[in-house]
Short mmCIF file of C-alpha atoms and ligand atoms in Angstrom, two decimals:
data_model
loop_
_atom_site.label_atom_id
_atom_site.label_comp_id
_atom_site.label_asym_id
_atom_site.label_seq_id
_atom_site.Cartn_x
_atom_site.Cartn_y
_atom_site.Cartn_z
CA MET A 1 12.23 -4.44 13.29
CA LYS A 2 9.28 -5.88 11.41
CA PHE A 3 9.53 -9.11 9.44
CA GLY A 4 6.92 -9.82 6.76
CA GLY A 5 5.33 -13.12 5.76
CA THR A 6 7.96 -14.23 3.23
CA SER A 7 10.74 -13.41 5.72
CA VAL A 8 9.31 -15.95 8.19
CA ALA A 9 7.85 -18.38 5.64
CA SER A 10 9.70 -21.48 6.93
CA ILE A 11 11.63 -22.72 9.95
CA ASP A 12 14.90 -21.99 8.16
CA ARG A 13 13.79 -18.46 7.42
CA ILE A 14 12.78 -17.91 11.03
CA LYS A 15 16.28 -19.06 12.02
CA ASN A 16 17.71 -16.58 9.52
CA VAL A 17 15.64 -13.81 11.13
CA ALA A 18 16.95 -14.84 14.54
CA ASN A 19 20.49 -14.41 13.19
CA ILE A 20 19.70 -10.92 11.90
CA ILE A 21 18.33 -10.04 15.34
CA GLU A 22 21.36 -11.52 17.07
CA ASN A 23 23.69 -9.35 14.96
CA LYS A 24 21.63 -6.27 15.63
CA LYS A 25 21.67 -7.02 19.33
CA LYS A 26 25.48 -7.15 19.24
CA GLU A 27 25.44 -3.55 18.02
CA GLY A 28 23.94 -2.72 21.41
CA CYS A 29 20.37 -2.02 20.27
CA LYS A 30 17.23 -2.57 22.30
CA LEU A 31 14.87 -4.44 20.03
CA ALA A 32 11.13 -4.83 19.68
CA ILE A 33 10.29 -7.22 16.87
CA ILE A 34 6.98 -7.31 14.98
CA VAL A 35 6.18 -10.41 12.94
CA SER A 36 3.66 -11.33 10.27
CA ALA A 37 2.15 -14.77 9.86
CA MET A 38 4.18 -17.26 7.82
CA ALA A 39 3.45 -16.60 4.11
CA GLY A 40 0.14 -18.13 3.03
CA VAL A 41 -1.09 -18.90 6.53
CA THR A 42 -3.54 -16.00 6.79
CA ASN A 43 -5.08 -16.86 3.42
CA ASP A 44 -5.47 -20.49 4.54
CA LEU A 45 -7.26 -19.36 7.67
CA VAL A 46 -9.62 -17.18 5.61
CA GLU A 47 -10.44 -20.22 3.44
CA LYS A 48 -11.10 -22.32 6.53
CA SER A 49 -13.55 -19.75 7.88
CA LYS A 50 -15.34 -19.72 4.52
CA SER A 51 -15.64 -23.48 4.47
CA ILE A 52 -17.43 -23.35 7.83
CA SER A 53 -19.78 -20.57 6.81
CA ASN A 54 -20.36 -17.85 4.24
CA HIS A 55 -21.34 -15.61 7.12
CA PHE A 56 -18.52 -16.50 9.50
CA SER A 57 -18.68 -14.33 12.62
CA ASN A 58 -16.43 -11.26 12.40
CA GLU A 59 -15.41 -11.65 16.04
CA GLU A 60 -14.29 -15.25 15.52
CA TYR A 61 -12.63 -14.31 12.22
CA ASP A 62 -10.32 -12.04 14.20
CA VAL A 63 -9.51 -14.74 16.77
CA LEU A 64 -8.81 -17.14 13.93
CA LEU A 65 -6.70 -14.85 11.74
CA SER A 66 -4.64 -13.42 14.59
CA SER A 67 -3.40 -16.94 15.36
CA GLY A 68 -1.02 -16.88 12.37
CA GLU A 69 1.07 -14.09 13.90
CA GLN A 70 0.92 -15.72 17.33
CA VAL A 71 2.55 -18.86 15.92
CA THR A 72 5.39 -16.88 14.35
CA SER A 73 6.01 -14.80 17.47
CA ALA A 74 6.39 -17.93 19.60
CA LEU A 75 8.62 -19.72 17.09
CA LEU A 76 10.91 -16.72 16.75
CA ALA A 77 11.07 -15.95 20.49
CA GLY A 78 11.75 -19.65 21.17
CA CYS A 79 14.50 -19.66 18.56
CA LEU A 80 16.14 -16.61 20.18
CA VAL A 81 15.95 -18.22 23.65
CA ASP A 82 17.58 -21.31 22.19
CA LYS A 83 20.47 -19.14 20.97
CA GLY A 84 20.97 -17.91 24.52
CA ILE A 85 19.34 -14.52 23.91
CA GLN A 86 16.88 -13.24 26.50
CA ALA A 87 13.60 -13.01 24.62
CA ARG A 88 9.85 -13.37 25.06
CA SER A 89 6.70 -13.03 23.01
CA MET A 90 4.07 -10.47 23.99
CA LEU A 91 0.66 -10.81 22.38
CA GLY A 92 -1.54 -7.83 21.50
CA TRP A 93 -3.75 -8.26 24.57
CA GLN A 94 -0.80 -8.68 26.92
CA ILE A 95 0.69 -5.29 26.03
CA PRO A 96 -2.17 -4.22 25.41
CA ILE A 97 -2.53 -2.78 21.91
CA VAL A 98 -6.03 -1.33 22.10
CA THR A 99 -8.17 -0.95 18.98
CA GLU A 100 -11.49 0.59 18.05
CA GLY A 101 -13.91 0.14 15.16
CA GLN A 102 -15.33 -2.86 13.34
CA HIS A 103 -13.88 -6.30 13.71
CA LYS A 104 -11.73 -7.37 10.68
CA ASN A 105 -10.82 -3.74 10.14
CA SER A 106 -10.06 -2.12 13.48
CA ARG A 107 -7.70 0.79 14.13
CA ILE A 108 -5.03 0.95 16.81
CA ILE A 109 -5.87 3.73 19.25
CA SER A 110 -3.29 3.13 21.96
CA VAL A 111 -0.25 1.04 22.77
CA ASN A 112 0.80 0.62 26.39
CA SER A 113 4.50 0.98 25.72
CA LYS A 114 5.36 0.63 29.43
CA SER A 115 4.90 -3.13 29.51
CA VAL A 116 7.20 -3.54 26.50
CA GLN A 117 9.66 -0.95 27.81
CA ASN A 118 10.01 -2.85 31.10
CA TYR A 119 11.30 -5.87 29.28
CA LEU A 120 13.52 -3.82 26.97
CA GLU A 121 15.08 -2.28 30.06
CA LYS A 122 15.82 -5.78 31.37
CA ASP A 123 17.57 -6.33 28.04
CA TYR A 124 14.95 -8.67 26.58
CA VAL A 125 14.17 -8.90 22.89
CA VAL A 126 10.39 -8.57 22.79
CA VAL A 127 8.63 -10.36 19.93
CA ILE A 128 5.18 -8.99 19.12
CA PRO A 129 2.68 -10.44 16.65
CA GLY A 130 1.57 -7.79 14.15
CA PHE A 131 -1.95 -7.34 12.80
CA GLN A 132 -3.68 -7.98 16.15
CA GLY A 133 -4.98 -6.03 19.11
CA ILE A 134 -7.74 -6.06 21.66
CA SER A 135 -10.96 -4.07 21.55
CA GLU A 136 -12.33 -2.05 24.46
CA GLU A 137 -14.85 -4.89 24.83
CA MET A 138 -11.83 -7.15 25.53
CA ARG A 139 -12.19 -9.09 22.32
CA ILE A 140 -9.34 -10.00 19.99
CA SER A 141 -9.25 -7.73 16.95
CA THR A 142 -7.33 -7.47 13.68
CA ILE A 143 -6.51 -4.29 11.80
CA GLY A 144 -7.03 -5.18 8.12
CA ARG A 145 -5.01 -7.30 5.69
CA GLY A 146 -1.37 -6.35 5.48
CA GLY A 147 -1.77 -4.68 8.88
CA SER A 148 1.53 -5.78 10.42
CA ASP A 149 3.20 -2.77 8.81
CA ALA A 150 0.79 -0.51 10.70
CA SER A 151 1.49 -2.46 13.92
CA ALA A 152 5.21 -1.81 13.46
CA VAL A 153 4.71 1.91 12.89
CA ALA A 154 2.40 2.17 15.94
CA LEU A 155 4.94 0.36 18.14
CA ALA A 156 7.82 2.49 16.85
CA LYS A 157 5.83 5.60 17.70
CA ALA A 158 4.77 4.36 21.15
CA LEU A 159 8.32 3.31 22.07
CA ASP A 160 9.78 6.48 20.58
CA ALA A 161 12.13 4.22 18.64
CA ASP A 162 15.23 5.52 16.89
CA ARG A 163 14.49 3.45 13.82
CA CYS A 164 11.66 1.43 12.35
CA GLU A 165 13.02 -1.21 9.99
CA ILE A 166 10.64 -3.08 7.70
CA TYR A 167 12.23 -6.32 6.48
CA THR A 168 10.76 -7.79 3.33
CA ASP A 169 11.71 -9.94 0.33
CA VAL A 170 12.96 -7.09 -1.84
CA GLU A 171 15.93 -4.80 -1.35
CA GLY A 172 13.80 -1.71 -0.98
CA VAL A 173 11.49 0.48 -3.02
CA PHE A 174 12.35 0.50 -6.71
CA THR A 175 11.98 3.20 -9.37
CA THR A 176 9.53 0.81 -11.03
CA ASN A 177 8.70 -2.89 -11.02
CA PRO A 178 12.00 -4.69 -11.87
CA ASP A 179 9.97 -7.60 -13.30
CA ILE A 180 8.88 -5.51 -16.27
CA CYS A 181 11.77 -3.05 -16.51
CA GLU A 182 15.29 -4.41 -16.05
CA GLN A 183 16.67 -0.92 -15.61
CA ALA A 184 14.69 -0.37 -12.40
CA LYS A 185 16.90 0.88 -9.59
CA LYS A 186 16.57 0.83 -5.86
CA ILE A 187 15.62 4.24 -4.45
CA ASP A 188 17.80 5.38 -1.53
CA LYS A 189 15.40 7.94 -0.10
CA ILE A 190 11.75 8.60 -0.79
CA SER A 191 9.33 11.00 0.91
CA TYR A 192 6.16 9.83 2.66
CA ASP A 193 4.00 11.55 0.04
CA GLU A 194 5.84 9.95 -2.83
CA MET A 195 5.72 6.56 -1.13
CA LEU A 196 1.98 6.97 -0.58
CA GLU A 197 1.47 7.69 -4.25
CA MET A 198 3.70 4.76 -5.25
CA ALA A 199 1.98 2.42 -2.78
CA SER A 200 -1.55 3.29 -3.82
CA LEU A 201 -0.49 3.07 -7.47
CA GLY A 202 0.70 -0.49 -7.17
CA ALA A 203 4.18 -0.58 -5.61
CA LYS A 204 3.42 -3.27 -3.03
CA VAL A 205 6.28 -2.86 -0.59
CA MET A 206 4.30 -1.34 2.28
CA GLN A 207 0.63 -1.07 3.09
CA SER A 208 -0.37 2.52 2.26
CA SER A 209 -2.23 3.28 5.49
CA SER A 210 0.92 2.42 7.46
CA VAL A 211 2.88 4.95 5.37
CA GLN A 212 0.22 7.53 6.18
CA LYS A 213 0.55 6.70 9.85
CA ALA A 214 4.34 7.04 9.67
CA MET A 215 3.99 10.41 7.95
CA ILE A 216 1.56 11.79 10.54
CA ASN A 217 3.81 10.65 13.40
CA ASP A 218 7.12 11.38 11.69
CA VAL A 219 8.38 7.82 12.13
CA GLU A 220 11.35 7.25 9.82
CA ILE A 221 11.15 3.94 7.99
CA TYR A 222 13.92 1.80 6.58
CA VAL A 223 12.76 -0.83 4.09
CA LYS A 224 15.34 -3.62 3.96
CA SER A 225 15.73 -7.14 2.60
CA THR A 226 15.73 -10.08 5.01
CA PHE A 227 17.86 -11.92 2.51
CA ALA A 228 20.51 -9.16 2.25
CA PRO A 229 20.25 -7.29 5.57
CA GLU A 230 23.70 -5.71 5.11
CA LYS A 231 22.39 -3.63 2.17
CA SER A 232 21.16 -0.14 2.87
CA GLY A 233 17.58 -0.48 1.57
CA THR A 234 15.25 2.47 1.14
CA GLN A 235 14.63 5.18 3.68
CA ILE A 236 11.14 6.73 3.86
CA LEU A 237 11.18 10.16 5.48
CA SER A 238 9.92 13.69 5.18
CA GLU A 239 10.52 15.63 1.99
CA ASP A 240 12.62 18.39 3.58
CA LYS A 241 15.27 15.79 4.46
CA ILE A 242 15.78 14.80 0.84
CA SER A 243 17.76 16.75 -1.72
CA TYR A 244 16.17 16.15 -5.08
CA ASP A 245 18.56 15.73 -7.97
CA LYS A 246 15.87 14.11 -10.10
CA VAL A 247 12.52 15.50 -11.16
CA ILE A 248 10.87 12.10 -11.02
CA THR A 249 11.38 9.49 -8.31
CA GLY A 250 9.50 6.55 -9.78
CA VAL A 251 7.10 5.17 -12.36
CA ALA A 252 4.12 3.22 -11.05
CA TYR A 253 1.32 1.41 -12.83
CA SER A 254 -1.84 -0.44 -11.95
CA ARG A 255 -4.25 -2.63 -13.83
CA ASP A 256 -7.18 -2.20 -11.46
CA ASP A 257 -9.14 0.37 -13.42
CA ALA A 258 -11.86 0.47 -16.06
CA LYS A 259 -12.96 3.36 -18.25
CA VAL A 260 -16.55 4.54 -18.59
CA THR A 261 -17.64 7.04 -21.23
CA LEU A 262 -20.98 8.76 -21.57
CA MET A 263 -21.39 10.26 -25.03
CA GLY A 264 -23.79 13.01 -25.99
CA VAL A 265 -24.40 14.28 -22.50
CA LYS A 266 -26.38 17.54 -22.25
CA ASP A 267 -24.02 20.40 -21.43
CA LYS A 268 -25.89 22.14 -18.64
CA PRO A 269 -25.51 22.67 -14.89
CA GLY A 270 -26.13 19.67 -12.69
CA VAL A 271 -25.20 16.95 -15.18
CA ALA A 272 -21.93 15.92 -13.56
CA SER A 273 -23.62 15.70 -10.23
CA ALA A 274 -26.45 13.61 -11.74
CA ILE A 275 -23.85 11.14 -13.03
CA PHE A 276 -21.66 10.89 -9.97
CA LYS A 277 -24.24 11.01 -7.18
CA PRO A 278 -25.75 7.56 -7.86
CA LEU A 279 -22.23 6.08 -8.16
CA ASN A 280 -21.30 7.61 -4.83
CA ASP A 281 -24.52 6.28 -3.29
CA ASP A 282 -23.37 2.80 -4.28
CA ASN A 283 -19.86 3.30 -2.88
CA ILE A 284 -18.20 3.31 -6.27
CA VAL A 285 -14.94 5.21 -6.20
CA VAL A 286 -14.34 7.43 -9.23
CA ASP A 287 -10.74 8.30 -9.96
CA MET A 288 -9.75 10.04 -13.20
CA ILE A 289 -12.35 12.31 -14.86
CA VAL A 290 -12.43 14.23 -18.14
CA GLN A 291 -15.26 16.33 -19.48
CA ASN A 292 -15.07 18.19 -22.76
CA ILE A 293 -16.58 21.58 -23.26
CA SER A 294 -18.94 21.56 -26.21
CA ALA A 295 -17.79 24.00 -28.85
CA ASP A 296 -20.69 24.12 -31.21
CA SER A 297 -23.48 21.94 -29.89
CA ASN A 298 -25.04 21.65 -26.47
CA LYS A 299 -23.74 18.10 -26.05
CA THR A 300 -20.53 16.89 -24.46
CA ASP A 301 -18.75 13.63 -23.52
CA VAL A 302 -17.78 12.59 -20.00
CA THR A 303 -15.15 9.92 -19.38
CA PHE A 304 -14.02 8.60 -16.01
CA THR A 305 -12.45 5.56 -14.40
CA VAL A 306 -13.73 3.24 -11.69
CA LYS A 307 -12.20 0.17 -10.08
CA ARG A 308 -12.32 -2.72 -12.53
CA ASP A 309 -14.40 -4.78 -10.07
CA ASP A 310 -17.01 -2.02 -10.02
CA MET A 311 -17.36 -1.62 -13.78
CA LEU A 312 -20.47 -3.77 -14.27
CA LYS A 313 -22.13 -2.21 -11.26
CA ALA A 314 -21.44 1.29 -12.59
CA GLU A 315 -22.66 0.29 -16.05
CA ASN A 316 -25.96 -0.97 -14.67
CA ILE A 317 -26.54 2.08 -12.52
CA LEU A 318 -25.95 4.42 -15.46
CA LYS A 319 -28.07 2.34 -17.86
CA ASN A 320 -31.00 2.57 -15.48
CA LEU A 321 -30.60 6.35 -15.30
CA LYS A 322 -30.25 6.92 -19.04
CA SER A 323 -33.25 9.19 -19.47
CA GLU A 324 -32.75 10.93 -16.16
CA ILE A 325 -29.14 11.92 -16.90
CA GLY A 326 -29.83 12.36 -20.59
CA TYR A 327 -27.02 10.87 -22.65
CA GLU A 328 -26.84 9.14 -26.02
CA LYS A 329 -24.38 6.32 -25.60
CA LEU A 330 -22.56 4.45 -22.83
CA LEU A 331 -19.18 2.83 -23.50
CA THR A 332 -17.02 0.81 -21.11
CA ASP A 333 -13.52 -0.61 -21.43
CA ASN A 334 -11.63 -2.67 -18.85
CA LYS A 335 -8.55 -3.32 -20.95
CA VAL A 336 -6.85 -0.19 -19.73
CA SER A 337 -4.08 0.53 -17.29
CA LYS A 338 -2.97 3.58 -15.37
CA VAL A 339 0.68 4.58 -15.67
CA SER A 340 2.00 7.33 -13.42
CA ILE A 341 5.15 9.29 -12.83
CA VAL A 342 5.70 10.31 -9.20
CA GLY A 343 8.17 12.84 -7.84
CA ALA A 344 8.27 15.76 -5.43
CA GLY A 345 10.85 17.28 -7.78
CA MET A 346 8.11 18.16 -10.27
CA ILE A 347 6.66 20.84 -7.98
CA THR A 348 9.43 23.25 -8.91
CA TYR A 349 10.29 21.95 -12.35
CA PRO A 350 8.41 23.08 -15.48
CA GLY A 351 7.71 20.96 -18.52
CA VAL A 352 7.28 17.59 -16.81
CA ALA A 353 3.87 16.89 -18.36
CA PHE A 354 5.15 17.82 -21.80
CA LYS A 355 8.15 15.55 -21.42
CA MET A 356 5.91 12.67 -20.35
CA PHE A 357 3.39 13.08 -23.19
CA ASN A 358 6.13 13.60 -25.74
CA ALA A 359 7.93 10.42 -24.69
CA LEU A 360 4.70 8.44 -25.01
CA ALA A 361 3.95 10.04 -28.39
CA THR A 362 7.28 8.97 -29.86
CA LYS A 363 6.30 5.37 -29.06
CA LYS A 364 2.84 5.95 -30.55
CA ILE A 365 1.14 5.27 -27.23
CA ASN A 366 -2.27 6.89 -27.14
CA ILE A 367 -3.31 8.64 -23.93
CA LEU A 368 -6.96 8.03 -23.03
CA VAL A 369 -7.36 10.06 -19.83
CA ILE A 370 -5.03 12.25 -17.75
CA SER A 371 -5.09 13.18 -14.07
CA THR A 372 -2.61 14.97 -11.87
CA SER A 373 -1.74 15.85 -8.31
CA GLU A 374 1.05 18.11 -7.12
CA ILE A 375 3.58 15.28 -7.23
CA ARG A 376 2.04 12.87 -9.74
CA ILE A 377 0.88 12.72 -13.36
CA SER A 378 -1.17 9.69 -14.37
CA VAL A 379 -2.27 8.63 -17.82
CA LEU A 380 -4.69 5.92 -18.79
CA VAL A 381 -3.46 3.80 -21.69
CA ASP A 382 -4.44 0.63 -23.50
CA ASP A 383 -3.55 -2.36 -21.36
CA LYS A 384 -1.30 -3.77 -24.07
CA ASN A 385 0.87 -0.63 -23.90
CA THR A 386 1.56 -0.85 -20.16
CA GLU A 387 5.06 -2.29 -20.27
CA LEU A 388 6.18 -0.12 -23.15
CA ALA A 389 4.84 3.00 -21.41
CA VAL A 390 6.58 2.16 -18.14
CA LYS A 391 9.92 1.47 -19.86
CA THR A 392 9.62 4.57 -22.05
CA LEU A 393 8.95 6.87 -19.10
CA HIS A 394 11.62 5.20 -16.96
CA SER A 395 14.25 6.02 -19.54
CA ALA A 396 12.82 9.43 -20.56
CA PHE A 397 13.26 10.61 -16.97
CA GLU A 398 16.66 8.93 -16.70
CA LEU A 399 15.75 6.76 -13.74
CA GLU A 400 18.22 4.09 -14.79
N1 LIG B 501 -0.93 -11.76 8.15
C1 LIG B 501 -1.71 -10.61 7.81
C2 LIG B 501 -2.07 -10.65 6.33
O1 LIG B 501 -1.65 -11.53 5.61
C3 LIG B 501 -1.06 -9.33 8.21
C4 LIG B 501 0.27 -9.04 7.58
O2 LIG B 501 0.96 -9.93 7.11
O3 LIG B 501 0.67 -7.86 7.54
O4 LIG B 501 -2.80 -9.80 5.88
MG1 MG B 502 2.52 -8.16 4.65
#
């Protein structure tokens, strides 16, 4: 069972978590618990490091940030002991959870499940701080922001757990963001692939790399609410265990993109590579791309999207290469958003793209760029149309 930052945000909430654990224990389960830092604590620690130095040591950053989870693990284990439940905390280095790679962004490479298993066998509840590990150089490490989800998946895998339950402040994964679409419904089952698409497109229930990890290791996930633990939540599992009665599983959107258009580009071999190579050299991720074929002239237009934070950088790079690439005009727009429909059901179902475009057309929403994968169709629209597009698609595909 993993409890996120809002689930352990106060003493009362930690007591509530202890009650959930107590009930679970009564069902006869052996329990390893992963905790996040209390909500806001990690951000505070980041600010503190910045106020000491703009170049705060990465090694000390990890020691500092991992302390948030250590606090929660002790408070929760202490609370369980107080209730008469056998419990103890086990820090990353005590297990150990070994990591490799850069500080601030390490990866878990092994978990010594034996040490945890010993205590589980003695009927202890073991409380483990997420997000932290120890490097092969015996230094404290952290595995990237939001990393407690990945800690939980790694532990579940190492312990060969029957279930991995992720407790958060929502009831599960929703068909879309309930804040902008009242009709949004909780999804009972979603595949890893769909969840990955939803997560990277803005559904912030689980960190996407932890979903990837669960998929690779076939760890079944149950997303549940700490504030309504009796509800069934959302199960994340492999596609072949889901029977699809709907073509589309969810509608996601993100406002992190910007659109770049090069007009009057020469239509000849090597142009696309001349545009995208310098962007790649500067680590700018390009997402959606459209290039027209030129019907009557030898000029074409190329439009693509980059992360909104990278727009100015991309603009400058392309301006400097104007004569080299050979284009007439450069246009940028950051008031755009990407709206996507996601669903493994679309693989076998024709006409999904038509249905999507038609629904948007009836609301006079203009589509700027389109991109697709096997289980996703994304369109770029004017930012001001985001909510309308999400609601329109949600009802067109009968997700309510
Ligand atoms: N406390 C860490 C963070 O805020 C890890 C986590 O909560 O998953 O990023
Ligand atoms: Mg989190």
